[in-house]
Amino acid sequence: MENQEETFSLRPATEDDIPTISEIEKRAHKAPWAEGHFREELEKPYAHFLVLSDDETDSKIAGYIVYWIMFEECQILDVVVDLPYRGRGYAKLMIRNAVTTALNKDIRKILLDVRKSNLPAIQLYQNMKFVITHVRKSFYSDGEDAYQMALFLDQPADEDIEF
Ligand SMILES: CC(C)(COP(=O)(O)OP(=O)(O)OC[C@H]1O[C@@H](n2cnc3c(N)ncnc32)[C@H](O)[C@@H]1OP(=O)(O)O)[C@@H](O)C(=O)NCCC(=O)NCCS
């Protein structure tokens, strides 16, 4: 049962987290990543794979993020908050982690793709000052288009972004 008092913090994902992450992923996405895909991310030197685990026992996972830092860009590949934990600012917290890592490496561009129909996610990114840069036609395996969205960190409007 979900406990409203529970708090979660980010730590690097481990092999032991993958089965739970995979279950959350199946609940979250139409075309979920396979367990093997997550395992591969653990091995990539440029991948940042973090989980939100509960502060008290470190045994529950509320969400996770995978982003890459490469070619002078940060690319967010997956960000998920499990259903009971949504609406508490955890997605924002995870994206802020990517922004902070990028800034620390002097990277000024954060990119991601999102399904055109995924209004909560689009709202989240726009809330964080991401802008739609273009449409990728039939980007997903079921034919749905994606929006590519970007956050440009060296624009004057950055002052408004809450990190
Ligand atoms: C999208 C998702 C990650 C948001 O997670 P979350 O922890 O609930 O989001 P937050 O609480 O950090 O919300 C931050 C902002 O996002 C927007 N937002 C989040 N959920 C929303 C919803 N259901 N409807 C509208 N806006 C929403 C709001 O602007 C919100 O700010 P506010 O609370 O000040 O209004 C979550 O719904 C999810 O895991 N969805 C399934 C996986 C997915 O689609 N991931 C994105 C793939 S590109």
mmCIF file with all atom_site columns, C-alpha atoms and ligand atoms in Angstrom:
data_model
loop_
_atom_site.group_PDB
_atom_site.id
_atom_site.type_symbol
_atom_site.label_atom_id
_atom_site.label_alt_id
_atom_site.label_comp_id
_atom_site.label_asym_id
_atom_site.label_entity_id
_atom_site.label_seq_id
_atom_site.pdbx_PDB_ins_code
_atom_site.Cartn_x
_atom_site.Cartn_y
_atom_site.Cartn_z
_atom_site.occupancy
_atom_site.B_iso_or_equiv
_atom_site.pdbx_formal_charge
_atom_site.auth_seq_id
_atom_site.auth_comp_id
_atom_site.auth_asym_id
_atom_site.auth_atom_id
_atom_site.pdbx_PDB_model_num
ATOM   1   C CA  . MET A 1 1   ? 0.000  0.000  0.000   1.00 0.00 ? 1   MET A CA  1
ATOM   2   C CA  . GLU A 1 2   ? 1.304  3.431  -0.906  1.00 0.00 ? 2   GLU A CA  1
ATOM   3   C CA  . ASN A 1 3   ? 2.402  5.575  2.015   1.00 0.00 ? 3   ASN A CA  1
ATOM   4   C CA  . GLN A 1 4   ? 2.079  9.344  1.439   1.00 0.00 ? 4   GLN A CA  1
ATOM   5   C CA  . GLU A 1 5   ? 4.888  9.960  3.951   1.00 0.00 ? 5   GLU A CA  1
ATOM   6   C CA  . GLU A 1 6   ? 7.385  7.914  1.955   1.00 0.00 ? 6   GLU A CA  1
ATOM   7   C CA  . THR A 1 7   ? 10.162 9.851  0.290   1.00 0.00 ? 7   THR A CA  1
ATOM   8   C CA  . PHE A 1 8   ? 12.326 8.730  -2.605  1.00 0.00 ? 8   PHE A CA  1
ATOM   9   C CA  . SER A 1 9   ? 15.784 9.784  -3.753  1.00 0.00 ? 9   SER A CA  1
ATOM   10  C CA  . LEU A 1 10  ? 17.862 9.177  -6.831  1.00 0.00 ? 10  LEU A CA  1
ATOM   11  C CA  . ARG A 1 11  ? 20.708 6.672  -6.900  1.00 0.00 ? 11  ARG A CA  1
ATOM   12  C CA  . PRO A 1 12  ? 22.408 4.791  -9.747  1.00 0.00 ? 12  PRO A CA  1
ATOM   13  C CA  . ALA A 1 13  ? 20.465 1.748  -10.976 1.00 0.00 ? 13  ALA A CA  1
ATOM   14  C CA  . THR A 1 14  ? 21.925 -1.720 -10.433 1.00 0.00 ? 14  THR A CA  1
ATOM   15  C CA  . GLU A 1 15  ? 21.404 -5.139 -11.980 1.00 0.00 ? 15  GLU A CA  1
ATOM   16  C CA  . ASP A 1 16  ? 19.148 -6.087 -9.029  1.00 0.00 ? 16  ASP A CA  1
ATOM   17  C CA  . ASP A 1 17  ? 16.739 -3.252 -9.864  1.00 0.00 ? 17  ASP A CA  1
ATOM   18  C CA  . ILE A 1 18  ? 16.090 -4.439 -13.427 1.00 0.00 ? 18  ILE A CA  1
ATOM   19  C CA  . PRO A 1 19  ? 13.179 -6.880 -12.794 1.00 0.00 ? 19  PRO A CA  1
ATOM   20  C CA  . THR A 1 20  ? 11.218 -4.206 -10.866 1.00 0.00 ? 20  THR A CA  1
ATOM   21  C CA  . ILE A 1 21  ? 12.058 -1.533 -13.441 1.00 0.00 ? 21  ILE A CA  1
ATOM   22  C CA  . SER A 1 22  ? 10.868 -3.858 -16.168 1.00 0.00 ? 22  SER A CA  1
ATOM   23  C CA  . GLU A 1 23  ? 7.489  -4.325 -14.451 1.00 0.00 ? 23  GLU A CA  1
ATOM   24  C CA  . ILE A 1 24  ? 7.076  -0.553 -14.063 1.00 0.00 ? 24  ILE A CA  1
ATOM   25  C CA  . GLU A 1 25  ? 8.094  -0.067 -17.706 1.00 0.00 ? 25  GLU A CA  1
ATOM   26  C CA  . LYS A 1 26  ? 5.386  -2.493 -18.889 1.00 0.00 ? 26  LYS A CA  1
ATOM   27  C CA  . ARG A 1 27  ? 2.771  -0.499 -16.993 1.00 0.00 ? 27  ARG A CA  1
ATOM   28  C CA  . ALA A 1 28  ? 4.067  2.817  -18.367 1.00 0.00 ? 28  ALA A CA  1
ATOM   29  C CA  . HIS A 1 29  ? 4.677  2.369  -22.089 1.00 0.00 ? 29  HIS A CA  1
ATOM   30  C CA  . LYS A 1 30  ? 2.864  0.970  -25.138 1.00 0.00 ? 30  LYS A CA  1
ATOM   31  C CA  . ALA A 1 31  ? 6.168  -0.438 -26.442 1.00 0.00 ? 31  ALA A CA  1
ATOM   32  C CA  . PRO A 1 32  ? 8.186  -1.158 -23.280 1.00 0.00 ? 32  PRO A CA  1
ATOM   33  C CA  . TRP A 1 33  ? 11.927 -1.736 -23.289 1.00 0.00 ? 33  TRP A CA  1
ATOM   34  C CA  . ALA A 1 34  ? 12.906 -5.357 -22.636 1.00 0.00 ? 34  ALA A CA  1
ATOM   35  C CA  . GLU A 1 35  ? 14.932 -6.266 -19.543 1.00 0.00 ? 35  GLU A CA  1
ATOM   36  C CA  . GLY A 1 36  ? 17.980 -6.818 -21.755 1.00 0.00 ? 36  GLY A CA  1
ATOM   37  C CA  . HIS A 1 37  ? 17.728 -3.282 -23.064 1.00 0.00 ? 37  HIS A CA  1
ATOM   38  C CA  . PHE A 1 38  ? 17.950 -1.910 -19.513 1.00 0.00 ? 38  PHE A CA  1
ATOM   39  C CA  . ARG A 1 39  ? 20.917 -4.199 -18.759 1.00 0.00 ? 39  ARG A CA  1
ATOM   40  C CA  . GLU A 1 40  ? 22.728 -2.800 -21.795 1.00 0.00 ? 40  GLU A CA  1
ATOM   41  C CA  . GLU A 1 41  ? 22.217 0.731  -20.490 1.00 0.00 ? 41  GLU A CA  1
ATOM   42  C CA  . LEU A 1 42  ? 24.020 -0.237 -17.265 1.00 0.00 ? 42  LEU A CA  1
ATOM   43  C CA  . GLU A 1 43  ? 27.112 -1.064 -19.337 1.00 0.00 ? 43  GLU A CA  1
ATOM   44  C CA  . LYS A 1 44  ? 27.309 2.079  -21.491 1.00 0.00 ? 44  LYS A CA  1
ATOM   45  C CA  . PRO A 1 45  ? 29.897 4.551  -20.233 1.00 0.00 ? 45  PRO A CA  1
ATOM   46  C CA  . TYR A 1 46  ? 27.937 7.531  -21.548 1.00 0.00 ? 46  TYR A CA  1
ATOM   47  C CA  . ALA A 1 47  ? 24.601 6.375  -20.062 1.00 0.00 ? 47  ALA A CA  1
ATOM   48  C CA  . HIS A 1 48  ? 23.216 7.736  -16.810 1.00 0.00 ? 48  HIS A CA  1
ATOM   49  C CA  . PHE A 1 49  ? 20.672 5.283  -15.428 1.00 0.00 ? 49  PHE A CA  1
ATOM   50  C CA  . LEU A 1 50  ? 19.153 6.354  -12.111 1.00 0.00 ? 50  LEU A CA  1
ATOM   51  C CA  . VAL A 1 51  ? 16.317 5.019  -9.977  1.00 0.00 ? 51  VAL A CA  1
ATOM   52  C CA  . LEU A 1 52  ? 14.152 6.700  -7.373  1.00 0.00 ? 52  LEU A CA  1
ATOM   53  C CA  . SER A 1 53  ? 14.322 4.391  -4.386  1.00 0.00 ? 53  SER A CA  1
ATOM   54  C CA  . ASP A 1 54  ? 12.658 4.843  -1.015  1.00 0.00 ? 54  ASP A CA  1
ATOM   55  C CA  . ASP A 1 55  ? 14.809 6.520  1.622   1.00 0.00 ? 55  ASP A CA  1
ATOM   56  C CA  . GLU A 1 56  ? 13.759 4.208  4.428   1.00 0.00 ? 56  GLU A CA  1
ATOM   57  C CA  . THR A 1 57  ? 14.441 0.732  3.023   1.00 0.00 ? 57  THR A CA  1
ATOM   58  C CA  . ASP A 1 58  ? 15.938 1.272  -0.465  1.00 0.00 ? 58  ASP A CA  1
ATOM   59  C CA  . SER A 1 59  ? 13.712 -1.607 -1.570  1.00 0.00 ? 59  SER A CA  1
ATOM   60  C CA  . LYS A 1 60  ? 10.929 0.179  -3.476  1.00 0.00 ? 60  LYS A CA  1
ATOM   61  C CA  . ILE A 1 61  ? 11.307 1.934  -6.809  1.00 0.00 ? 61  ILE A CA  1
ATOM   62  C CA  . ALA A 1 62  ? 9.000  4.827  -7.712  1.00 0.00 ? 62  ALA A CA  1
ATOM   63  C CA  . GLY A 1 63  ? 10.587 5.662  -11.066 1.00 0.00 ? 63  GLY A CA  1
ATOM   64  C CA  . TYR A 1 64  ? 13.716 5.872  -13.162 1.00 0.00 ? 64  TYR A CA  1
ATOM   65  C CA  . ILE A 1 65  ? 15.474 7.874  -15.862 1.00 0.00 ? 65  ILE A CA  1
ATOM   66  C CA  . VAL A 1 66  ? 17.942 6.961  -18.577 1.00 0.00 ? 66  VAL A CA  1
ATOM   67  C CA  . TYR A 1 67  ? 19.880 9.693  -20.332 1.00 0.00 ? 67  TYR A CA  1
ATOM   68  C CA  . TRP A 1 68  ? 23.003 9.827  -22.440 1.00 0.00 ? 68  TRP A CA  1
ATOM   69  C CA  . ILE A 1 69  ? 25.684 12.472 -22.415 1.00 0.00 ? 69  ILE A CA  1
ATOM   70  C CA  . MET A 1 70  ? 27.490 12.332 -25.744 1.00 0.00 ? 70  MET A CA  1
ATOM   71  C CA  . PHE A 1 71  ? 28.417 14.445 -28.787 1.00 0.00 ? 71  PHE A CA  1
ATOM   72  C CA  . GLU A 1 72  ? 28.000 17.671 -26.771 1.00 0.00 ? 72  GLU A CA  1
ATOM   73  C CA  . GLU A 1 73  ? 24.358 16.820 -26.113 1.00 0.00 ? 73  GLU A CA  1
ATOM   74  C CA  . CYS A 1 74  ? 22.265 15.266 -23.421 1.00 0.00 ? 74  CYS A CA  1
ATOM   75  C CA  . GLN A 1 75  ? 19.579 12.912 -24.711 1.00 0.00 ? 75  GLN A CA  1
ATOM   76  C CA  . ILE A 1 76  ? 16.807 11.696 -22.423 1.00 0.00 ? 76  ILE A CA  1
ATOM   77  C CA  . LEU A 1 77  ? 15.764 8.219  -23.548 1.00 0.00 ? 77  LEU A CA  1
ATOM   78  C CA  . ASP A 1 78  ? 13.310 7.100  -20.876 1.00 0.00 ? 78  ASP A CA  1
ATOM   79  C CA  . VAL A 1 79  ? 11.713 8.723  -17.856 1.00 0.00 ? 79  VAL A CA  1
ATOM   80  C CA  . VAL A 1 80  ? 8.983  6.959  -15.916 1.00 0.00 ? 80  VAL A CA  1
ATOM   81  C CA  . VAL A 1 81  ? 7.196  7.460  -12.613 1.00 0.00 ? 81  VAL A CA  1
ATOM   82  C CA  . ASP A 1 82  ? 5.100  4.496  -11.480 1.00 0.00 ? 82  ASP A CA  1
ATOM   83  C CA  . LEU A 1 83  ? 1.365  5.188  -11.171 1.00 0.00 ? 83  LEU A CA  1
ATOM   84  C CA  . PRO A 1 84  ? 1.020  5.540  -7.362  1.00 0.00 ? 84  PRO A CA  1
ATOM   85  C CA  . TYR A 1 85  ? 3.823  8.098  -7.227  1.00 0.00 ? 85  TYR A CA  1
ATOM   86  C CA  . ARG A 1 86  ? 2.779  10.438 -10.044 1.00 0.00 ? 86  ARG A CA  1
ATOM   87  C CA  . GLY A 1 87  ? 1.958  14.091 -9.457  1.00 0.00 ? 87  GLY A CA  1
ATOM   88  C CA  . ARG A 1 88  ? 4.538  14.546 -6.690  1.00 0.00 ? 88  ARG A CA  1
ATOM   89  C CA  . GLY A 1 89  ? 7.201  16.263 -8.768  1.00 0.00 ? 89  GLY A CA  1
ATOM   90  C CA  . TYR A 1 90  ? 9.392  13.174 -9.196  1.00 0.00 ? 90  TYR A CA  1
ATOM   91  C CA  . ALA A 1 91  ? 9.617  13.404 -12.992 1.00 0.00 ? 91  ALA A CA  1
ATOM   92  C CA  . LYS A 1 92  ? 10.719 16.998 -12.648 1.00 0.00 ? 92  LYS A CA  1
ATOM   93  C CA  . LEU A 1 93  ? 13.317 15.965 -10.074 1.00 0.00 ? 93  LEU A CA  1
ATOM   94  C CA  . MET A 1 94  ? 14.750 13.357 -12.446 1.00 0.00 ? 94  MET A CA  1
ATOM   95  C CA  . ILE A 1 95  ? 14.906 15.753 -15.391 1.00 0.00 ? 95  ILE A CA  1
ATOM   96  C CA  . ARG A 1 96  ? 16.566 18.362 -13.184 1.00 0.00 ? 96  ARG A CA  1
ATOM   97  C CA  . ASN A 1 97  ? 19.239 15.736 -12.467 1.00 0.00 ? 97  ASN A CA  1
ATOM   98  C CA  . ALA A 1 98  ? 19.902 15.450 -16.214 1.00 0.00 ? 98  ALA A CA  1
ATOM   99  C CA  . VAL A 1 99  ? 20.000 19.254 -16.527 1.00 0.00 ? 99  VAL A CA  1
ATOM   100 C CA  . THR A 1 100 ? 22.472 19.567 -13.647 1.00 0.00 ? 100 THR A CA  1
ATOM   101 C CA  . THR A 1 101 ? 24.724 16.840 -15.064 1.00 0.00 ? 101 THR A CA  1
ATOM   102 C CA  . ALA A 1 102 ? 24.642 18.508 -18.479 1.00 0.00 ? 102 ALA A CA  1
ATOM   103 C CA  . LEU A 1 103 ? 25.467 21.943 -17.055 1.00 0.00 ? 103 LEU A CA  1
ATOM   104 C CA  . ASN A 1 104 ? 28.351 20.484 -15.028 1.00 0.00 ? 104 ASN A CA  1
ATOM   105 C CA  . LYS A 1 105 ? 29.791 19.129 -18.274 1.00 0.00 ? 105 LYS A CA  1
ATOM   106 C CA  . ASP A 1 106 ? 29.180 22.423 -20.068 1.00 0.00 ? 106 ASP A CA  1
ATOM   107 C CA  . ILE A 1 107 ? 26.527 20.839 -22.263 1.00 0.00 ? 107 ILE A CA  1
ATOM   108 C CA  . ARG A 1 108 ? 23.812 23.249 -23.292 1.00 0.00 ? 108 ARG A CA  1
ATOM   109 C CA  . LYS A 1 109 ? 21.371 21.122 -25.279 1.00 0.00 ? 109 LYS A CA  1
ATOM   110 C CA  . ILE A 1 110 ? 18.993 18.486 -23.925 1.00 0.00 ? 110 ILE A CA  1
ATOM   111 C CA  . LEU A 1 111 ? 16.955 16.465 -26.415 1.00 0.00 ? 111 LEU A CA  1
ATOM   112 C CA  . LEU A 1 112 ? 14.183 13.901 -26.219 1.00 0.00 ? 112 LEU A CA  1
ATOM   113 C CA  . ASP A 1 113 ? 11.432 12.320 -28.309 1.00 0.00 ? 113 ASP A CA  1
ATOM   114 C CA  . VAL A 1 114 ? 7.862  12.010 -27.134 1.00 0.00 ? 114 VAL A CA  1
ATOM   115 C CA  . ARG A 1 115 ? 4.734  10.472 -28.641 1.00 0.00 ? 115 ARG A CA  1
ATOM   116 C CA  . LYS A 1 116 ? 2.420  13.113 -30.082 1.00 0.00 ? 116 LYS A CA  1
ATOM   117 C CA  . SER A 1 117 ? -0.423 11.645 -27.996 1.00 0.00 ? 117 SER A CA  1
ATOM   118 C CA  . ASN A 1 118 ? 1.484  11.714 -24.686 1.00 0.00 ? 118 ASN A CA  1
ATOM   119 C CA  . LEU A 1 119 ? -0.015 14.903 -23.319 1.00 0.00 ? 119 LEU A CA  1
ATOM   120 C CA  . PRO A 1 120 ? 1.128  14.502 -19.678 1.00 0.00 ? 120 PRO A CA  1
ATOM   121 C CA  . ALA A 1 121 ? 4.738  14.104 -20.820 1.00 0.00 ? 121 ALA A CA  1
ATOM   122 C CA  . ILE A 1 122 ? 4.528  16.993 -23.318 1.00 0.00 ? 122 ILE A CA  1
ATOM   123 C CA  . GLN A 1 123 ? 3.050  19.142 -20.560 1.00 0.00 ? 123 GLN A CA  1
ATOM   124 C CA  . LEU A 1 124 ? 5.875  18.116 -18.220 1.00 0.00 ? 124 LEU A CA  1
ATOM   125 C CA  . TYR A 1 125 ? 8.572  19.064 -20.733 1.00 0.00 ? 125 TYR A CA  1
ATOM   126 C CA  . GLN A 1 126 ? 6.906  22.346 -21.680 1.00 0.00 ? 126 GLN A CA  1
ATOM   127 C CA  . ASN A 1 127 ? 6.576  23.124 -17.964 1.00 0.00 ? 127 ASN A CA  1
ATOM   128 C CA  . MET A 1 128 ? 10.380 22.754 -17.839 1.00 0.00 ? 128 MET A CA  1
ATOM   129 C CA  . LYS A 1 129 ? 10.869 25.050 -20.858 1.00 0.00 ? 129 LYS A CA  1
ATOM   130 C CA  . PHE A 1 130 ? 11.515 22.372 -23.481 1.00 0.00 ? 130 PHE A CA  1
ATOM   131 C CA  . VAL A 1 131 ? 10.284 23.411 -26.940 1.00 0.00 ? 131 VAL A CA  1
ATOM   132 C CA  . ILE A 1 132 ? 9.105  21.287 -29.864 1.00 0.00 ? 132 ILE A CA  1
ATOM   133 C CA  . THR A 1 133 ? 11.785 21.454 -32.544 1.00 0.00 ? 133 THR A CA  1
ATOM   134 C CA  . HIS A 1 134 ? 10.253 19.145 -35.147 1.00 0.00 ? 134 HIS A CA  1
ATOM   135 C CA  . VAL A 1 135 ? 7.963  16.211 -35.860 1.00 0.00 ? 135 VAL A CA  1
ATOM   136 C CA  . ARG A 1 136 ? 9.440  12.798 -36.600 1.00 0.00 ? 136 ARG A CA  1
ATOM   137 C CA  . LYS A 1 137 ? 6.913  11.074 -38.851 1.00 0.00 ? 137 LYS A CA  1
ATOM   138 C CA  . SER A 1 138 ? 6.037  7.452  -37.910 1.00 0.00 ? 138 SER A CA  1
ATOM   139 C CA  . PHE A 1 139 ? 8.880  7.404  -35.400 1.00 0.00 ? 139 PHE A CA  1
ATOM   140 C CA  . TYR A 1 140 ? 7.392  4.619  -33.277 1.00 0.00 ? 140 TYR A CA  1
ATOM   141 C CA  . SER A 1 141 ? 6.905  0.988  -34.334 1.00 0.00 ? 141 SER A CA  1
ATOM   142 C CA  . ASP A 1 142 ? 3.094  1.396  -34.270 1.00 0.00 ? 142 ASP A CA  1
ATOM   143 C CA  . GLY A 1 143 ? 3.353  4.307  -36.724 1.00 0.00 ? 143 GLY A CA  1
ATOM   144 C CA  . GLU A 1 144 ? 2.779  7.146  -34.259 1.00 0.00 ? 144 GLU A CA  1
ATOM   145 C CA  . ASP A 1 145 ? 4.681  10.397 -34.846 1.00 0.00 ? 145 ASP A CA  1
ATOM   146 C CA  . ALA A 1 146 ? 7.091  11.805 -32.286 1.00 0.00 ? 146 ALA A CA  1
ATOM   147 C CA  . TYR A 1 147 ? 7.819  15.345 -31.317 1.00 0.00 ? 147 TYR A CA  1
ATOM   148 C CA  . GLN A 1 148 ? 11.475 16.020 -30.848 1.00 0.00 ? 148 GLN A CA  1
ATOM   149 C CA  . MET A 1 149 ? 11.767 18.458 -27.978 1.00 0.00 ? 149 MET A CA  1
ATOM   150 C CA  . ALA A 1 150 ? 14.797 20.407 -26.835 1.00 0.00 ? 150 ALA A CA  1
ATOM   151 C CA  . LEU A 1 151 ? 15.884 22.497 -23.902 1.00 0.00 ? 151 LEU A CA  1
ATOM   152 C CA  . PHE A 1 152 ? 18.542 25.059 -24.818 1.00 0.00 ? 152 PHE A CA  1
ATOM   153 C CA  . LEU A 1 153 ? 20.327 25.986 -21.630 1.00 0.00 ? 153 LEU A CA  1
ATOM   154 C CA  . ASP A 1 154 ? 22.185 29.066 -22.818 1.00 0.00 ? 154 ASP A CA  1
ATOM   155 C CA  . GLN A 1 155 ? 19.204 31.158 -23.774 1.00 0.00 ? 155 GLN A CA  1
ATOM   156 C CA  . PRO A 1 156 ? 18.252 34.185 -21.665 1.00 0.00 ? 156 PRO A CA  1
ATOM   157 C CA  . ALA A 1 157 ? 15.005 32.503 -20.565 1.00 0.00 ? 157 ALA A CA  1
ATOM   158 C CA  . ASP A 1 158 ? 17.161 30.066 -18.523 1.00 0.00 ? 158 ASP A CA  1
ATOM   159 C CA  . GLU A 1 159 ? 16.844 32.437 -15.599 1.00 0.00 ? 159 GLU A CA  1
ATOM   160 C CA  . ASP A 1 160 ? 13.243 31.282 -15.317 1.00 0.00 ? 160 ASP A CA  1
ATOM   161 C CA  . ILE A 1 161 ? 14.065 27.581 -15.115 1.00 0.00 ? 161 ILE A CA  1
ATOM   162 C CA  . GLU A 1 162 ? 13.884 26.252 -11.577 1.00 0.00 ? 162 GLU A CA  1
ATOM   163 C CA  . PHE A 1 163 ? 16.790 23.928 -11.019 1.00 0.00 ? 163 PHE A CA  1
HETATM 164 C C1  . LIG B 2 .   ? 5.043  11.786 -17.709 1.00 0.00 ? 1   LIG B C1  1
HETATM 165 C C2  . LIG B 2 .   ? 5.400  11.309 -16.291 1.00 0.00 ? 1   LIG B C2  1
HETATM 166 C C3  . LIG B 2 .   ? 6.867  10.888 -16.282 1.00 0.00 ? 1   LIG B C3  1
HETATM 167 C C4  . LIG B 2 .   ? 5.147  12.471 -15.301 1.00 0.00 ? 1   LIG B C4  1
HETATM 168 O O1  . LIG B 2 .   ? 5.570  12.043 -14.014 1.00 0.00 ? 1   LIG B O1  1
HETATM 169 P P1  . LIG B 2 .   ? 5.126  12.801 -12.658 1.00 0.00 ? 1   LIG B P1  1
HETATM 170 O O2  . LIG B 2 .   ? 6.089  12.453 -11.595 1.00 0.00 ? 1   LIG B O2  1
HETATM 171 O O3  . LIG B 2 .   ? 3.687  12.559 -12.410 1.00 0.00 ? 1   LIG B O3  1
HETATM 172 O O4  . LIG B 2 .   ? 5.312  14.333 -13.074 1.00 0.00 ? 1   LIG B O4  1
HETATM 173 P P2  . LIG B 2 .   ? 5.572  15.544 -12.045 1.00 0.00 ? 1   LIG B P2  1
HETATM 174 O O5  . LIG B 2 .   ? 4.766  15.317 -10.804 1.00 0.00 ? 1   LIG B O5  1
HETATM 175 O O6  . LIG B 2 .   ? 7.036  15.764 -11.904 1.00 0.00 ? 1   LIG B O6  1
HETATM 176 O O7  . LIG B 2 .   ? 4.894  16.732 -12.859 1.00 0.00 ? 1   LIG B O7  1
HETATM 177 C C5  . LIG B 2 .   ? 5.613  17.844 -13.311 1.00 0.00 ? 1   LIG B C5  1
HETATM 178 C C6  . LIG B 2 .   ? 4.763  18.601 -14.324 1.00 0.00 ? 1   LIG B C6  1
HETATM 179 O O8  . LIG B 2 .   ? 4.424  17.747 -15.434 1.00 0.00 ? 1   LIG B O8  1
HETATM 180 C C7  . LIG B 2 .   ? 3.108  18.061 -15.914 1.00 0.00 ? 1   LIG B C7  1
HETATM 181 N N1  . LIG B 2 .   ? 2.263  16.872 -15.757 1.00 0.00 ? 1   LIG B N1  1
HETATM 182 C C8  . LIG B 2 .   ? 2.575  15.709 -15.137 1.00 0.00 ? 1   LIG B C8  1
HETATM 183 N N2  . LIG B 2 .   ? 1.555  14.830 -15.223 1.00 0.00 ? 1   LIG B N2  1
HETATM 184 C C9  . LIG B 2 .   ? 0.573  15.457 -15.916 1.00 0.00 ? 1   LIG B C9  1
HETATM 185 C C10 . LIG B 2 .   ? -0.732 15.082 -16.348 1.00 0.00 ? 1   LIG B C10 1
HETATM 186 N N3  . LIG B 2 .   ? -1.239 13.858 -16.087 1.00 0.00 ? 1   LIG B N3  1
HETATM 187 N N4  . LIG B 2 .   ? -1.454 15.960 -17.054 1.00 0.00 ? 1   LIG B N4  1
HETATM 188 C C11 . LIG B 2 .   ? -0.968 17.202 -17.334 1.00 0.00 ? 1   LIG B C11 1
HETATM 189 N N5  . LIG B 2 .   ? 0.264  17.617 -16.959 1.00 0.00 ? 1   LIG B N5  1
HETATM 190 C C12 . LIG B 2 .   ? 1.016  16.759 -16.255 1.00 0.00 ? 1   LIG B C12 1
HETATM 191 C C13 . LIG B 2 .   ? 2.631  19.236 -15.091 1.00 0.00 ? 1   LIG B C13 1
HETATM 192 O O9  . LIG B 2 .   ? 3.036  20.399 -15.774 1.00 0.00 ? 1   LIG B O9  1
HETATM 193 C C14 . LIG B 2 .   ? 3.418  19.058 -13.809 1.00 0.00 ? 1   LIG B C14 1
HETATM 194 O O10 . LIG B 2 .   ? 3.604  20.267 -13.120 1.00 0.00 ? 1   LIG B O10 1
HETATM 195 P P3  . LIG B 2 .   ? 2.530  20.720 -11.998 1.00 0.00 ? 1   LIG B P3  1
HETATM 196 O O11 . LIG B 2 .   ? 2.434  19.558 -11.052 1.00 0.00 ? 1   LIG B O11 1
HETATM 197 O O12 . LIG B 2 .   ? 3.187  21.910 -11.427 1.00 0.00 ? 1   LIG B O12 1
HETATM 198 O O13 . LIG B 2 .   ? 1.262  20.940 -12.729 1.00 0.00 ? 1   LIG B O13 1
HETATM 199 C C15 . LIG B 2 .   ? 4.490  10.115 -15.860 1.00 0.00 ? 1   LIG B C15 1
HETATM 200 O O14 . LIG B 2 .   ? 3.138  10.433 -16.112 1.00 0.00 ? 1   LIG B O14 1
HETATM 201 C C16 . LIG B 2 .   ? 4.835  8.803  -16.534 1.00 0.00 ? 1   LIG B C16 1
HETATM 202 O O15 . LIG B 2 .   ? 5.677  8.047  -16.060 1.00 0.00 ? 1   LIG B O15 1
HETATM 203 N N6  . LIG B 2 .   ? 4.167  8.507  -17.673 1.00 0.00 ? 1   LIG B N6  1
HETATM 204 C C17 . LIG B 2 .   ? 4.398  7.246  -18.401 1.00 0.00 ? 1   LIG B C17 1
HETATM 205 C C18 . LIG B 2 .   ? 5.775  7.182  -19.009 1.00 0.00 ? 1   LIG B C18 1
HETATM 206 C C19 . LIG B 2 .   ? 6.012  8.313  -19.982 1.00 0.00 ? 1   LIG B C19 1
HETATM 207 O O16 . LIG B 2 .   ? 5.145  8.672  -20.778 1.00 0.00 ? 1   LIG B O16 1
HETATM 208 N N7  . LIG B 2 .   ? 7.221  8.898  -19.916 1.00 0.00 ? 1   LIG B N7  1
HETATM 209 C C20 . LIG B 2 .   ? 7.632  9.948  -20.801 1.00 0.00 ? 1   LIG B C20 1
HETATM 210 C C21 . LIG B 2 .   ? 8.130  9.334  -22.049 1.00 0.00 ? 1   LIG B C21 1
HETATM 211 S S1  . LIG B 2 .   ? 8.673  10.545 -23.207 1.00 0.00 ? 1   LIG B S1  1
#
